[in-house]
């Protein structure tokens, strides 16, 4: 039996026992295989606006999801159900419903749980849970939210209004158990601070921007004063923005938007799109899909980070996967089903919600830092855009067509000259990946997907 | 309607008026001015056909109660997914902590006068468990078959069906004691077309607060399948979209997402009460050309965005937002209406019992004008004709908004010519509608697939519009 319940309180073992009992109940009701996920979470959220407490939220919830399989000659049928009702009658409904649903689904030879030999959990210390996120009394948590907003409001006279400051804390527990012997539990904690100040420009025009810090432990959170000051700086630099004429220029993606380029790469490598030919990465394994300087890694085993977890949504141990190495596509992102469709092993990328079949997601997705400072990258550009925010999604993963609303700062003779807004940035991802011509040295994991500053050439700016 | 038989929450969870009154009393015990219990029970089903196999079949049930206490501009919120008296009272005490002082407000006796919304806009399904799984599955299979049969270049089809029945009960210290049953059905088809080394996608879907028989009429699975296949095939030969400012004609129906982004969000009262919207303080001012009248209407039968009552128990209404180009009012909820001293427009909505309500749109659309759609297209020398969109987004404070076209064509010398690839359109909310120079007589509402996200909460909405011409808008393509 692959057990992944180390360092957990007795309570988690008790839930693991409940999950295993539900697996047994499903087998007794006729399932040939079954998988149960139990999730518990709680949250605290304090919002302060213009110095006054605005909302206080404090709650918790739990839910259970069941997936059952019915084996037959032509493959396995699958059905799933979920519920917030963990009473015996609620669980009885869950089992009956999942089996009824499996009966109407089609037998599929690729369907089914992973092979028992694949199960397990990452064995190292992942440092995902800290009680400290709840250690502050309510009053001090509200004070954190007040301080982060006050730091933003007090930074400059042009900051006239605010969408507030917040402090959030949350913990979660997930338990996964299946009929092939896997049982695992994992806890996580989160705390975060954010401020969204609003500044007024010369013509009375308003701009907002924000900044936040989040961590798994209170001690790693940036101070409210740091976060508030950065939120103010970002808001002020947007004031009195203009449009620029339609043209083709190099674009420097700040880290907070560059990460979406990595996200697009992961979407393109998503096995679910690959096997059906719905991604422009289909059939490109081993091919040059990005500039030769580009390496992109997906790693679920980095201690303390938000994308880390000991096992994936099907109970496979997480690992480090190189997606792109020196511009060459080395791996797709696969769960068991999409792996079988492609004749490849799972990359432990299964994502499991309470309901439905496992999907696919990344863990910590990043591009290792380069050599140049962001200033050096900007300094090399006579005319271009320093992109700091996107508006809308506008990405077609089938064709790679890319067109998004944007704002940022205009680069003139290697320096940031003035803010720009109400423009679009457009290109095609296939070419954009190839046209990454500079990588910054500023990689920082502010979220599970992280990128240093990137320069991409040949994008079309549409404006005045 | 007042009923004598036990209500759903009373029969299923033992929620009695006496328990509700106790919880409201507990919620107000620390000095809050308003307390509210929001009970919700949701049962959902989804079925997916992929590669002509039924690959996913799922059902879910969830139930819970969110308890809210208001004290001035402050909100305390707590929720529980166990509806026992102990858990409910504990949540009430947690929410109560937002206020600190002795109780000021006493609770109005609810008696047995539960007001159950009469099902005039949409049916109230009775059954909790699903007797119709095979009927639902047949719809998805039909969509799959039709999309594949449409053209040999259609290589992949994914069709799905999703429904839910949401029951709500709202009881509040202002005497509100209301319930509603809100069904929702949706059918979706995704098609992939391949020709040589070219691949393209198409998406179509629809539904609303309707019964299954809806799909037996004009909006059949075959209709949505053909539509998805048609769009995918069209995109195979699309040329790059142009880049820059130009004349733009928007087709009827779903392009109404323009209104949702350009003006809708900016007219939600919470942003205006806090003066964080680009439309703050602009009631009575011109925000669009005089051809433009925009309403938000939660009372259209069967529509995805329609509700008998909002998630604070207030009746939904038809509200005029912009009348002949002049801003008339904002959409609000109980809190914003009280703080701004205006009437409640019945737009207080929330994603689930785990979240606080806030002002949200229902069905937002522009009223029809008098122009012939053909004349509108003929009037454009060089521009873009966009008839289908993906989603959109807006920065409320600066007013800048985008929406992304998934089916659009070039207009050359008054004629619709080549289809173009996906492109985002960008504009400024308080300015964009001033460029509306022609409005068609062909008002249409969307097919019923819209979801609107705000502060992490998603609610179903509708949009609509006649064919319109904007003399200027920025198109974010890569072409010239």
Coordinates of C-alpha atoms in Angstrom, one line a residue, chain B residues 12 72 112 230 235 248 252:
Chain B
X12 CA -35.3 18.4 3.8
X72 CA -23.1 50.7 8.8
X112 CA -45.3 31.0 8.4
X230 CA -19.5 26.1 -39.5
X235 CA -11.7 29.8 -39.6
X248 CA -16.7 48.4 -36.6
X252 CA -27.0 41.1 -33.3

